[in-house]
XYZ file of C-alpha atoms in Angstrom:
699
model
C -18.787 -0.863 -12.817
C -17.087 -2.717 -9.935
C -15.482 -5.759 -11.561
C -12.979 -8.014 -9.839
C -10.588 -9.298 -12.499
C -8.457 -12.421 -12.170
C -6.053 -14.600 -14.098
C -7.847 -17.409 -15.931
C -6.582 -20.960 -15.981
C -7.333 -21.286 -19.706
C -8.544 -19.348 -22.703
C -10.766 -21.821 -24.474
C -11.555 -21.896 -28.172
C -15.204 -22.535 -29.203
C -14.453 -26.186 -29.895
C -13.188 -26.701 -26.337
C -16.130 -25.086 -24.553
C -17.978 -27.601 -22.394
C -21.607 -28.273 -23.349
C -22.809 -27.243 -19.888
C -21.079 -23.883 -20.295
C -22.871 -23.363 -23.606
C -26.188 -23.998 -21.854
C -25.309 -21.577 -19.038
C -24.286 -18.914 -21.550
C -27.610 -19.121 -23.364
C -29.524 -18.922 -20.081
C -27.582 -15.806 -19.102
C -28.257 -14.217 -22.478
C -31.881 -15.199 -23.025
C -33.479 -16.166 -19.710
C -31.768 -13.396 -17.732
C -31.688 -10.762 -20.496
C -27.936 -10.304 -21.001
C -28.663 -10.316 -24.755
C -29.657 -6.671 -24.468
C -26.014 -5.814 -23.859
C -24.698 -8.537 -26.157
C -26.666 -7.680 -29.316
C -26.689 -4.030 -30.317
C -28.236 -2.490 -33.400
C -25.079 -2.879 -35.477
C -22.933 -5.673 -33.989
C -22.098 -7.982 -31.071
C -20.343 -6.788 -27.951
C -18.226 -9.950 -28.047
C -17.485 -11.587 -31.407
C -15.801 -14.603 -29.773
C -18.974 -15.354 -27.831
C -21.108 -14.972 -30.976
C -18.832 -17.304 -32.926
C -18.878 -19.937 -30.160
C -22.688 -19.897 -30.032
C -22.979 -20.387 -33.830
C -23.747 -16.774 -34.736
C -20.488 -16.201 -36.570
C -22.232 -15.748 -39.910
C -23.498 -12.353 -38.677
C -19.973 -11.057 -38.110
C -18.776 -8.825 -40.992
C -20.648 -10.963 -43.488
C -21.014 -9.969 -47.126
C -24.079 -12.197 -47.408
C -25.958 -11.027 -44.298
C -26.591 -7.467 -43.230
C -26.616 -7.294 -39.416
C -30.233 -7.447 -38.229
C -30.652 -7.025 -34.490
C -34.173 -8.461 -34.399
C -33.243 -11.489 -36.502
C -30.144 -12.142 -34.395
C -32.149 -12.123 -31.181
C -34.708 -14.446 -32.744
C -31.958 -16.866 -33.720
C -30.461 -16.593 -30.237
C -33.778 -17.602 -28.669
C -33.973 -20.537 -31.082
C -30.496 -21.662 -30.070
C -31.524 -21.423 -26.421
C -34.603 -23.618 -26.931
C -32.548 -26.188 -28.780
C -29.914 -26.241 -26.040
C -32.549 -26.755 -23.354
C -33.893 -29.757 -25.277
C -30.530 -31.284 -26.081
C -28.422 -30.308 -23.052
C -30.986 -30.210 -20.262
C -29.357 -33.098 -18.355
C -25.748 -32.381 -19.243
C -23.197 -32.472 -16.430
C -19.982 -30.679 -15.615
C -16.718 -31.773 -17.299
C -15.689 -35.237 -16.157
C -12.620 -34.266 -14.142
C -14.372 -31.373 -12.396
C -17.394 -33.531 -11.658
C -15.224 -36.296 -10.193
C -13.326 -33.902 -7.959
C -16.512 -32.254 -6.732
C -17.962 -35.701 -6.006
C -14.899 -36.528 -3.893
C -15.283 -33.248 -2.034
C -18.972 -33.937 -1.501
C -18.107 -37.202 0.209
C -15.271 -35.666 2.235
C -17.009 -32.466 3.342
C -20.673 -33.459 3.115
C -21.905 -31.324 0.205
C -25.491 -31.579 -1.013
C -26.425 -31.782 -4.696
C -27.233 -28.067 -4.674
C -23.847 -27.324 -3.064
C -22.104 -29.332 -5.770
C -23.887 -27.507 -8.594
C -23.001 -24.101 -7.134
C -19.379 -25.146 -6.580
C -19.091 -26.370 -10.175
C -20.422 -23.048 -11.466
C -18.080 -21.049 -9.195
C -15.114 -23.013 -10.575
C -16.199 -22.728 -14.210
C -16.753 -18.975 -14.074
C -13.075 -18.696 -13.045
C -11.759 -21.036 -15.694
C -13.981 -20.072 -18.662
C -13.365 -16.504 -19.816
C -16.509 -16.350 -21.957
C -18.693 -17.397 -19.041
C -17.221 -14.701 -16.791
C -17.477 -11.980 -19.446
C -21.034 -12.943 -20.363
C -22.081 -12.791 -16.714
C -20.548 -9.303 -16.578
C -23.134 -8.206 -19.156
C -25.737 -8.458 -16.383
C -23.952 -5.615 -14.618
C -23.436 -5.280 -10.889
C -25.890 -6.980 -8.604
C -26.833 -7.327 -4.974
C -26.836 -10.566 -3.015
C -30.524 -11.033 -3.866
C -29.652 -10.691 -7.546
C -26.960 -13.339 -7.225
C -29.452 -15.801 -5.769
C -31.865 -15.211 -8.651
C -29.164 -15.564 -11.321
C -27.849 -18.821 -9.877
C -31.369 -20.156 -9.517
C -32.043 -19.545 -13.221
C -28.658 -20.572 -14.619
C -28.438 -23.765 -12.547
C -32.176 -24.450 -12.675
C -32.410 -24.730 -8.886
C -35.142 -23.477 -6.524
C -34.112 -20.068 -5.216
C -34.727 -21.019 -1.528
C -32.288 -23.918 -1.960
C -29.640 -21.587 -3.382
C -30.198 -19.129 -0.536
C -29.790 -21.879 2.024
C -26.666 -23.289 0.360
C -24.956 -19.867 0.316
C -26.113 -18.891 3.796
C -23.654 -18.363 6.646
C -24.594 -21.739 8.142
C -24.397 -23.634 4.836
C -21.625 -26.150 4.349
C -20.131 -24.134 1.463
C -19.580 -21.114 3.692
C -18.586 -23.096 6.788
C -16.035 -25.061 4.795
C -14.798 -21.896 3.074
C -15.221 -23.414 -0.386
C -17.701 -20.840 -1.704
C -18.726 -17.642 0.047
C -21.081 -14.956 -1.208
C -19.777 -11.445 -0.598
C -22.642 -9.573 1.067
C -20.738 -6.294 1.524
C -21.525 -4.388 -1.636
C -22.468 -4.826 -5.284
C -20.229 -6.456 -7.873
C -20.553 -8.484 -11.013
C -21.466 -12.126 -10.563
C -17.928 -13.555 -10.370
C -16.993 -10.876 -7.851
C -19.909 -11.758 -5.588
C -19.148 -15.489 -5.553
C -15.775 -16.054 -3.919
C -13.935 -19.355 -4.171
C -11.297 -20.499 -1.717
C -8.709 -19.193 -4.201
C -8.158 -18.900 -7.936
C -5.448 -21.561 -7.624
C -8.018 -23.849 -6.003
C -10.258 -23.350 -9.054
C -7.402 -24.318 -11.342
C -6.529 -27.418 -9.281
C -10.070 -28.751 -9.008
C -10.707 -28.122 -12.714
C -7.523 -29.668 -14.073
C -6.195 -32.126 -11.466
C -7.266 -35.669 -10.775
C -5.898 -36.328 -7.300
C -6.610 -36.704 -3.611
C -9.031 -33.942 -2.518
C -6.553 -32.784 0.121
C -4.065 -31.948 -2.635
C -6.551 -29.352 -3.875
C -5.518 -27.221 -0.899
C -1.919 -26.934 -2.058
C -0.784 -23.302 -2.285
C -3.090 -22.524 0.658
C -2.250 -25.242 3.205
C 1.285 -26.590 3.127
C 2.774 -29.636 4.856
C 5.081 -28.607 7.672
C 8.813 -29.053 7.161
C 10.728 -31.458 9.453
C 11.351 -30.303 13.012
C 14.845 -29.006 13.781
C 14.262 -29.012 17.536
C 12.872 -31.676 19.864
C 10.632 -31.353 22.902
C 13.750 -31.816 25.045
C 14.831 -28.382 23.826
C 11.766 -26.895 25.524
C 12.383 -28.002 29.084
C 12.087 -24.340 30.113
C 8.326 -24.703 29.594
C 8.163 -28.182 31.118
C 5.137 -27.382 33.340
C 3.127 -26.311 30.289
C 4.293 -29.275 28.204
C 3.286 -31.649 30.993
C -0.307 -30.552 30.340
C -0.154 -29.684 26.646
C 1.315 -32.916 25.300
C -1.092 -35.359 26.977
C -4.029 -33.069 26.182
C -3.176 -33.010 22.472
C -2.612 -36.761 22.543
C -6.054 -37.214 24.091
C -7.588 -34.896 21.482
C -6.136 -36.668 18.450
C -6.909 -40.160 19.725
C -10.490 -39.441 20.824
C -11.476 -36.972 18.095
C -12.201 -34.230 20.619
C -13.538 -31.095 18.938
C -12.766 -27.465 19.676
C -9.107 -28.013 20.640
C -7.191 -24.750 20.199
C -3.838 -23.756 21.680
C -2.567 -20.153 21.609
C 1.210 -19.738 21.807
C 2.699 -16.252 21.924
C 6.250 -15.016 22.238
C 8.875 -12.815 20.630
C 9.897 -13.652 17.044
C 12.482 -16.406 16.859
C 11.750 -18.044 20.209
C 10.841 -21.314 18.485
C 7.040 -21.305 18.279
C 6.917 -22.944 14.846
C 9.561 -25.464 15.853
C 7.543 -26.303 18.961
C 4.493 -27.064 16.801
C 6.607 -29.337 14.598
C 8.155 -31.059 17.611
C 4.712 -31.697 19.088
C 3.441 -33.154 15.816
C 6.452 -35.449 15.629
C 6.042 -36.571 19.247
C 2.357 -37.319 18.625
C 3.085 -39.050 15.292
C 0.819 -36.645 13.438
C 1.353 -34.780 10.181
C 1.453 -31.014 10.502
C -0.165 -28.667 7.996
C 0.380 -24.916 8.011
C -2.144 -22.328 6.821
C -0.127 -20.275 4.337
C 0.245 -16.537 4.791
C 1.104 -15.892 1.151
C -0.357 -17.000 -2.170
C 1.262 -18.829 -5.093
C 2.754 -15.543 -6.372
C 4.311 -14.787 -2.980
C 1.885 -11.977 -2.168
C 0.542 -11.753 1.405
C -2.885 -13.235 2.092
C -5.199 -11.191 4.287
C -6.671 -12.444 7.525
C -10.139 -13.107 6.136
C -8.801 -15.234 3.290
C -6.601 -17.195 5.705
C -9.624 -17.882 7.898
C -11.457 -19.298 4.913
C -8.495 -21.560 4.161
C -8.501 -22.618 7.794
C -12.192 -23.488 7.566
C -11.578 -25.589 4.472
C -8.656 -27.380 6.103
C -10.802 -28.227 9.125
C -13.288 -29.989 6.876
C -10.721 -31.576 4.545
C -8.620 -33.023 7.393
C -11.452 -33.825 9.800
C -10.862 -37.576 9.554
C -7.099 -37.566 9.165
C -4.324 -37.820 11.741
C -3.039 -34.271 11.497
C -2.461 -31.072 13.441
C -2.962 -27.615 11.952
C -0.766 -24.628 12.739
C -1.959 -21.070 12.101
C 1.186 -18.936 12.296
C 1.112 -15.137 12.558
C -2.339 -15.311 14.121
C -2.122 -11.561 14.757
C -3.238 -11.217 11.105
C -6.653 -12.341 12.309
C -6.917 -11.189 15.913
C -5.068 -7.857 16.138
C -6.711 -4.519 15.427
C -9.464 -2.298 16.677
C -7.500 -0.873 19.595
C -7.793 2.827 18.772
C -10.891 4.996 18.413
C -10.443 5.275 14.650
C -8.953 1.796 14.140
C -10.902 -0.700 12.090
C -11.978 -3.950 13.650
C -9.789 -6.991 13.273
C -10.952 -9.840 11.068
C -11.815 -11.841 14.181
C -13.828 -8.979 15.668
C -15.710 -8.542 12.389
C -16.558 -12.256 12.350
C -16.930 -12.790 16.069
C -19.752 -15.288 15.858
C -17.972 -17.468 13.368
C -14.656 -17.304 15.275
C -16.404 -18.344 18.467
C -18.039 -21.302 16.714
C -14.755 -22.256 15.064
C -12.943 -22.308 18.396
C -15.651 -24.495 19.871
C -16.308 -26.872 16.972
C -13.132 -27.279 14.870
C -12.461 -30.951 14.231
C -8.664 -30.736 13.907
C -6.549 -29.578 16.890
C -4.982 -26.247 15.991
C -1.964 -24.373 17.288
C -2.338 -20.602 16.855
C 1.032 -18.826 16.936
C 1.493 -15.108 17.498
C 4.311 -12.713 18.314
C 2.141 -10.977 20.907
C -1.014 -11.491 22.925
C -1.730 -7.818 23.586
C -4.050 -7.437 20.587
C -6.143 -10.484 21.441
C -9.664 -9.672 22.597
C -10.250 -11.156 26.090
C -13.460 -12.646 24.720
C -11.331 -14.817 22.441
C -8.664 -15.600 25.045
C -11.058 -17.546 27.216
C -12.093 -19.716 24.278
C -8.624 -21.192 23.848
C -7.970 -24.350 25.830
C -4.383 -23.435 26.652
C -2.697 -20.034 26.331
C 0.969 -19.609 27.178
C 4.048 -17.556 26.366
C 7.120 -19.138 24.845
C 10.028 -17.095 26.218
C 13.624 -16.986 25.084
C 15.181 -20.246 26.340
C 17.250 -19.975 29.537
C 21.012 -20.262 29.358
C 21.217 -24.031 29.796
C 18.737 -24.546 26.985
C 20.493 -21.988 24.798
C 23.743 -23.885 25.253
C 22.003 -27.109 24.271
C 20.390 -25.570 21.165
C 23.572 -23.766 20.075
C 25.609 -26.906 20.645
C 23.241 -28.959 18.476
C 23.002 -26.342 15.712
C 26.710 -25.450 15.675
C 28.415 -28.673 16.816
C 30.776 -28.609 13.813
C 31.361 -24.853 13.974
C 32.001 -23.892 17.616
C 34.007 -25.289 20.495
C 32.676 -25.542 24.056
C 33.924 -22.094 25.031
C 32.359 -20.516 21.953
C 29.009 -22.147 22.693
C 29.100 -20.928 26.298
C 30.053 -17.382 25.318
C 27.268 -17.082 22.723
C 24.740 -18.694 25.065
C 25.472 -15.961 27.601
C 23.432 -13.572 25.432
C 20.130 -13.536 27.296
C 18.083 -12.313 24.315
C 19.382 -14.866 21.814
C 16.589 -16.831 20.132
C 16.902 -20.235 18.418
C 15.970 -18.816 15.003
C 18.954 -16.461 15.002
C 21.310 -19.337 15.812
C 20.004 -21.768 13.192
C 20.019 -19.131 10.435
C 23.590 -18.031 11.184
C 24.729 -21.655 11.338
C 23.090 -22.376 7.984
C 24.867 -19.455 6.307
C 28.285 -20.350 7.703
C 27.939 -24.062 7.014
C 27.272 -23.277 3.341
C 30.732 -21.658 3.014
C 32.563 -23.679 5.646
C 35.291 -24.875 3.245
C 36.253 -21.321 2.302
C 36.341 -20.094 5.920
C 38.184 -22.866 7.714
C 37.565 -23.868 11.333
C 38.637 -20.615 12.995
C 36.986 -18.476 10.356
C 33.725 -20.425 10.644
C 33.593 -19.943 14.420
C 34.291 -16.229 14.042
C 31.687 -15.937 11.293
C 28.976 -17.538 13.444
C 29.677 -15.069 16.232
C 29.813 -12.162 13.763
C 26.461 -12.971 12.136
C 24.718 -13.562 15.461
C 26.171 -10.363 16.879
C 25.067 -8.314 13.871
C 21.525 -9.666 14.117
C 21.335 -8.940 17.845
C 22.588 -5.404 17.252
C 20.042 -4.863 14.461
C 17.333 -5.907 16.934
C 18.510 -3.238 19.364
C 20.162 -5.805 21.645
C 23.680 -6.131 23.034
C 26.264 -7.974 20.965
C 27.947 -11.090 22.318
C 30.375 -10.220 25.091
C 33.949 -11.343 24.434
C 34.308 -12.912 27.884
C 32.175 -14.065 30.784
C 30.792 -10.973 32.584
C 30.024 -13.078 35.646
C 33.627 -14.169 36.165
C 34.991 -13.371 39.616
C 38.168 -11.297 40.031
C 41.400 -13.276 40.097
C 41.875 -12.254 43.734
C 38.587 -12.739 45.509
C 37.872 -13.633 49.091
C 34.831 -12.546 51.133
C 37.310 -11.781 53.901
C 38.171 -8.661 51.919
C 34.595 -7.388 52.122
C 33.690 -5.146 55.033
C 30.094 -6.116 55.839
C 28.040 -5.800 58.997
C 27.071 -9.487 58.779
C 29.076 -12.698 58.513
C 28.983 -13.369 54.762
C 30.292 -16.929 55.008
C 27.574 -17.767 57.514
C 24.955 -16.367 55.106
C 26.296 -18.656 52.388
C 26.088 -21.674 54.677
C 22.492 -20.905 55.616
C 21.393 -20.307 52.014
C 23.056 -23.545 50.912
C 20.788 -25.294 53.390
C 17.523 -23.413 52.744
C 18.004 -22.673 48.992
C 15.730 -19.672 49.430
C 16.180 -16.118 50.633
C 15.848 -12.419 49.793
C 18.873 -10.220 50.497
C 19.396 -6.491 50.073
C 23.057 -5.517 49.779
C 23.682 -1.807 50.103
C 26.662 0.475 50.371
C 29.072 2.624 48.330
C 30.095 1.592 44.801
C 32.951 -0.898 44.574
C 32.481 -2.417 48.016
C 31.911 -5.880 46.530
C 28.137 -6.310 46.430
C 27.957 -7.745 42.920
C 31.127 -9.807 43.382
C 29.635 -11.337 46.521
C 26.549 -12.356 44.539
C 28.777 -14.094 41.997
C 30.756 -15.830 44.739
C 27.577 -16.888 46.500
C 26.214 -18.464 43.281
C 29.423 -20.493 43.024
C 29.113 -21.621 46.628
C 25.515 -22.714 46.053
C 26.438 -24.469 42.815
C 23.808 -22.598 40.771
C 23.984 -20.283 37.746
C 24.009 -16.536 38.290
C 21.428 -14.432 36.458
C 22.673 -10.852 36.687
C 20.336 -8.066 35.644
C 21.279 -4.406 35.674
C 18.834 -1.541 35.485
C 19.740 -1.009 31.824
C 18.679 -4.601 31.075
C 15.193 -4.103 32.497
C 14.282 -0.474 31.896
C 12.252 0.365 28.794
C 10.910 3.570 27.290
C 7.498 1.928 26.808
C 4.882 2.063 29.533
C 4.251 -1.378 30.980
C 7.422 -2.935 29.564
C 9.408 -2.492 32.794
C 6.914 -4.663 34.657
C 7.078 -7.321 31.930
C 10.868 -7.310 31.987
C 10.912 -7.676 35.781
C 8.504 -10.610 35.634
C 10.522 -12.190 32.829
C 13.750 -11.947 34.857
C 12.222 -13.733 37.863
C 10.656 -16.365 35.611
C 13.947 -17.007 33.825
C 15.800 -17.347 37.138
C 13.218 -19.835 38.376
C 13.408 -21.860 35.163
C 17.207 -21.996 35.286
C 17.367 -22.588 39.017
C 19.617 -19.527 39.129
C 20.507 -17.012 41.791
C 18.920 -13.765 40.614
C 20.937 -10.598 41.247
C 19.382 -7.267 40.268
C 21.907 -4.454 40.440
C 20.854 -0.820 40.910
C 17.559 -2.013 42.310
C 16.826 1.529 43.488
C 15.672 2.166 39.899
C 12.691 -0.103 40.585
C 11.993 0.311 44.300
C 11.705 4.061 44.765
C 9.479 5.146 47.627
C 5.900 5.118 46.302
C 4.942 8.024 48.534
C 6.830 10.338 46.204
C 5.532 8.796 42.971
C 4.087 11.215 40.441
C 3.142 8.749 37.706
C 1.063 5.617 37.790
C 3.750 3.445 36.223
C 6.158 4.327 39.054
C 3.772 2.698 41.521
C 2.981 -0.310 39.319
C 6.695 -0.913 38.809
C 7.312 -1.156 42.557
C 4.235 -3.341 42.989
C 5.428 -5.740 40.303
C 8.856 -6.022 41.897
C 7.337 -6.746 45.311
C 4.959 -9.326 43.872
C 7.758 -11.151 42.090
C 10.015 -11.045 45.143
C 7.386 -12.611 47.366
C 6.571 -15.441 44.958
C 10.152 -16.248 43.928
C 11.196 -19.602 45.433
C 14.962 -19.240 45.024
C 17.706 -16.889 46.175
C 17.228 -13.246 45.206
C 19.761 -10.490 45.816
C 19.141 -6.808 45.259
C 22.064 -4.390 45.392
C 21.984 -0.617 45.593
C 24.215 2.357 46.268
C 21.218 4.458 47.362
C 19.507 2.909 50.352
C 17.785 6.066 51.583
C 15.235 6.361 48.765
C 13.946 2.783 48.791
C 10.290 2.059 49.426
C 9.715 1.188 53.093
C 7.349 -1.666 52.277
C 9.977 -3.071 49.950
C 12.610 -3.043 52.660
C 10.342 -5.127 54.888
C 10.160 -7.787 52.160
C 13.893 -8.534 52.421
C 14.871 -11.285 54.831
C 18.215 -9.652 55.481
C 19.727 -6.264 54.733
C 23.538 -6.260 54.641
C 25.633 -3.106 54.638
C 28.840 -3.183 52.571
C 31.307 -0.509 53.683
C 34.774 0.743 52.882
C 37.624 -1.593 53.735
C 38.985 -1.702 57.271
C 42.725 -0.871 57.598
C 43.642 -4.493 58.241
C 41.704 -5.582 55.140
C 43.444 -2.933 53.028
C 46.875 -4.093 54.183
C 46.101 -7.766 53.587
C 44.639 -7.081 50.155
C 47.680 -5.009 49.121
C 50.011 -7.799 50.164
C 47.887 -10.318 48.222
C 48.038 -8.238 45.029
C 51.757 -7.581 45.354
C 52.313 -11.317 45.533
C 50.020 -11.875 42.548
C 51.873 -9.238 40.486
C 55.325 -10.391 41.640
C 56.052 -7.053 43.311
C 58.274 -6.643 46.398
C 56.362 -6.724 49.688
C 55.173 -3.283 50.841
C 57.372 -1.542 53.384
C 56.068 0.144 56.527
C 56.154 3.612 54.956
C 53.967 2.394 52.113
C 51.582 0.728 54.540
C 51.396 3.939 56.523
C 50.342 5.832 53.399
C 47.727 3.129 52.778
C 46.330 3.603 56.275
C 45.443 7.186 55.417
C 42.970 6.054 52.745
C 39.631 5.712 54.528
C 37.430 5.134 51.473
C 39.150 2.213 49.845
C 37.064 -0.535 48.281
C 37.869 -3.854 46.598
C 36.755 -2.152 43.405
C 39.620 0.349 43.698
C 42.145 -2.481 43.869
C 40.503 -4.123 40.840
C 40.739 -0.859 38.882
C 44.463 -0.549 39.597
C 45.048 -4.153 38.533
C 43.322 -3.387 35.233
C 45.675 -0.431 34.753
C 48.590 -2.787 35.236
C 47.626 -4.718 32.087
C 48.626 -1.833 29.812
C 50.686 0.418 32.143
C 52.695 -1.879 34.406
C 52.992 -1.063 38.094
C 56.547 -1.613 39.273
C 56.305 -1.301 43.044
C 53.997 -1.392 46.044
C 54.463 2.360 46.356
C 53.224 2.876 42.820
C 50.241 0.620 43.592
C 49.355 2.771 46.622
C 49.821 5.960 44.600
C 47.265 4.668 42.106
C 44.900 3.869 44.977
C 45.367 7.419 46.300
C 44.334 8.764 42.906
C 41.179 6.611 42.968
C 40.234 7.883 46.433
C 40.965 11.502 45.489
C 38.352 11.267 42.745
C 35.764 10.080 45.284
C 36.417 13.131 47.430
C 35.992 15.410 44.462
C 39.583 16.619 44.735
C 41.730 17.347 41.720
C 43.789 14.358 40.828
C 46.873 14.343 38.693
C 46.449 13.085 35.170
C 48.652 10.126 34.419
C 50.121 7.282 36.426
C 52.544 7.284 39.311
C 55.440 4.874 39.491
């Protein structure tokens, strides 16, 4: 027999049983025939029930031999007496008062109230639940008949009250399960068992009855100023929500999606604070800490909409994917929203309280639902300036300015990771000391990033220019200084820098960003490429969006990975990847630089999209000589003699990158002369030619 068992709020003795429960018990036993299971030929199926009803003298009595017929006769007599004496009896005082408050708040009819009282009592009175079980499993039609008899209500009224359009179902307070057969308590579902306990035993504001299912939001840790990277959206969202809460506009729903930790919940709290509204969150776990399924959360949401309809609040429904995701595959089951499409559509059109739906992804959301949200937007990882602001606020007593800047350089760092690490370190700050606390913050953040499959925090600024940098030491077919002057004036342009590795393409992009006074957003192929189909396009779009938000110069290195000639494409994603790059290039309002070592394989249409294509080549002899002299001065080496310069002239494939590599060698294997410097350059060039180079270092 399918029976849904639950924990009861109380285990009442006969003396504590409410009179109305006694009447209901007798109606179940006599009017509905449960006595056939209760009274057998030799005993009762439940001695506690028999004792409570006044039939205890038949239990193991020396004076009376158990007589089934006599017992049933006495039971019918007790029923008639109860109908005469208790016909107008009401629910327990506290329960009745709470239901009356709910009736006024939600708009319940008398029939609704009677059904709600019974649904609560069957969850708080063990004898009532167990006696109803004697009727066995029943269909929805059977439930309507039982309630009609037990509550002495016309069956059409009960059917209407428990219908999909009845206030009990629409508010989520009581819902009849129509998907199968169960015992009576299993067919009548309350908002939650905790709700039954609260409404039966508490005497408080009706809204407090939703505790354990709808929780007040905690104070905001971020402010709307921390979300300037979505300023265009906020410029619409904030006044719209303000209009909604002041005018009572119905059907206001906002869908916010973004990677975990980007600050979606904090945004909801910041909006509530800015609008001077309380925020309530639909819980995703019950009082025992167990997860609550999507259907149950929807019912809580429905109740909250009715309970808070006339209060100055906002509702947040976090992890909305619990409701909307699913049904993508052939064998996949439908999501809760898809299974209740009609109700979801009505809820999104009629809900009285503005609601923010938060999700980690939008991919599982049915397009039919998307168009019913007033505003849908992605909350990305904050750009660098915002990350610095958030890290500085969260870690002001833990990090210095350099530490904040270094951590903020991590492009995937989300606010949640920062605040959690700061909270851990601050708890043990006294044991760590200032230096230890700063190191601990960086350690914890780095470990979390690594666990997420992301790069740890770099120890220094990867965008720092070489100590010796001058565009005069770049051999380009265009005047680079003139380009910088023109871009400083126009603030917009698309450049393609091509040529052998080490010729200074990336360094020029860094220098140009400094000349323009804007941040540099450097993306390498490894930053954007993904093993998942469709992710490359998303990463490309995200890079352009981030650069626009930060007002940064966007430099994509190894752009040949994304702009291969589409005429040779063998897979659909290869074409869509190029198309996405071209689309983003054309719509980007700032300065975009693409660099590549492989010009020949680029898509011809892509090449036409660049305003200027600049070739970076090996150093000219005069540049090589000047750069050697500059480095010798920097390293305090004697000036190169003519013989050394003559050797240098023989190197036709020198690049600024070769000089930088030799300088890096000097840090751990000091170079003692200009001749040794040139010897190291010769070794670098020999490797380019594929020749065998000596292992070790020349002095």
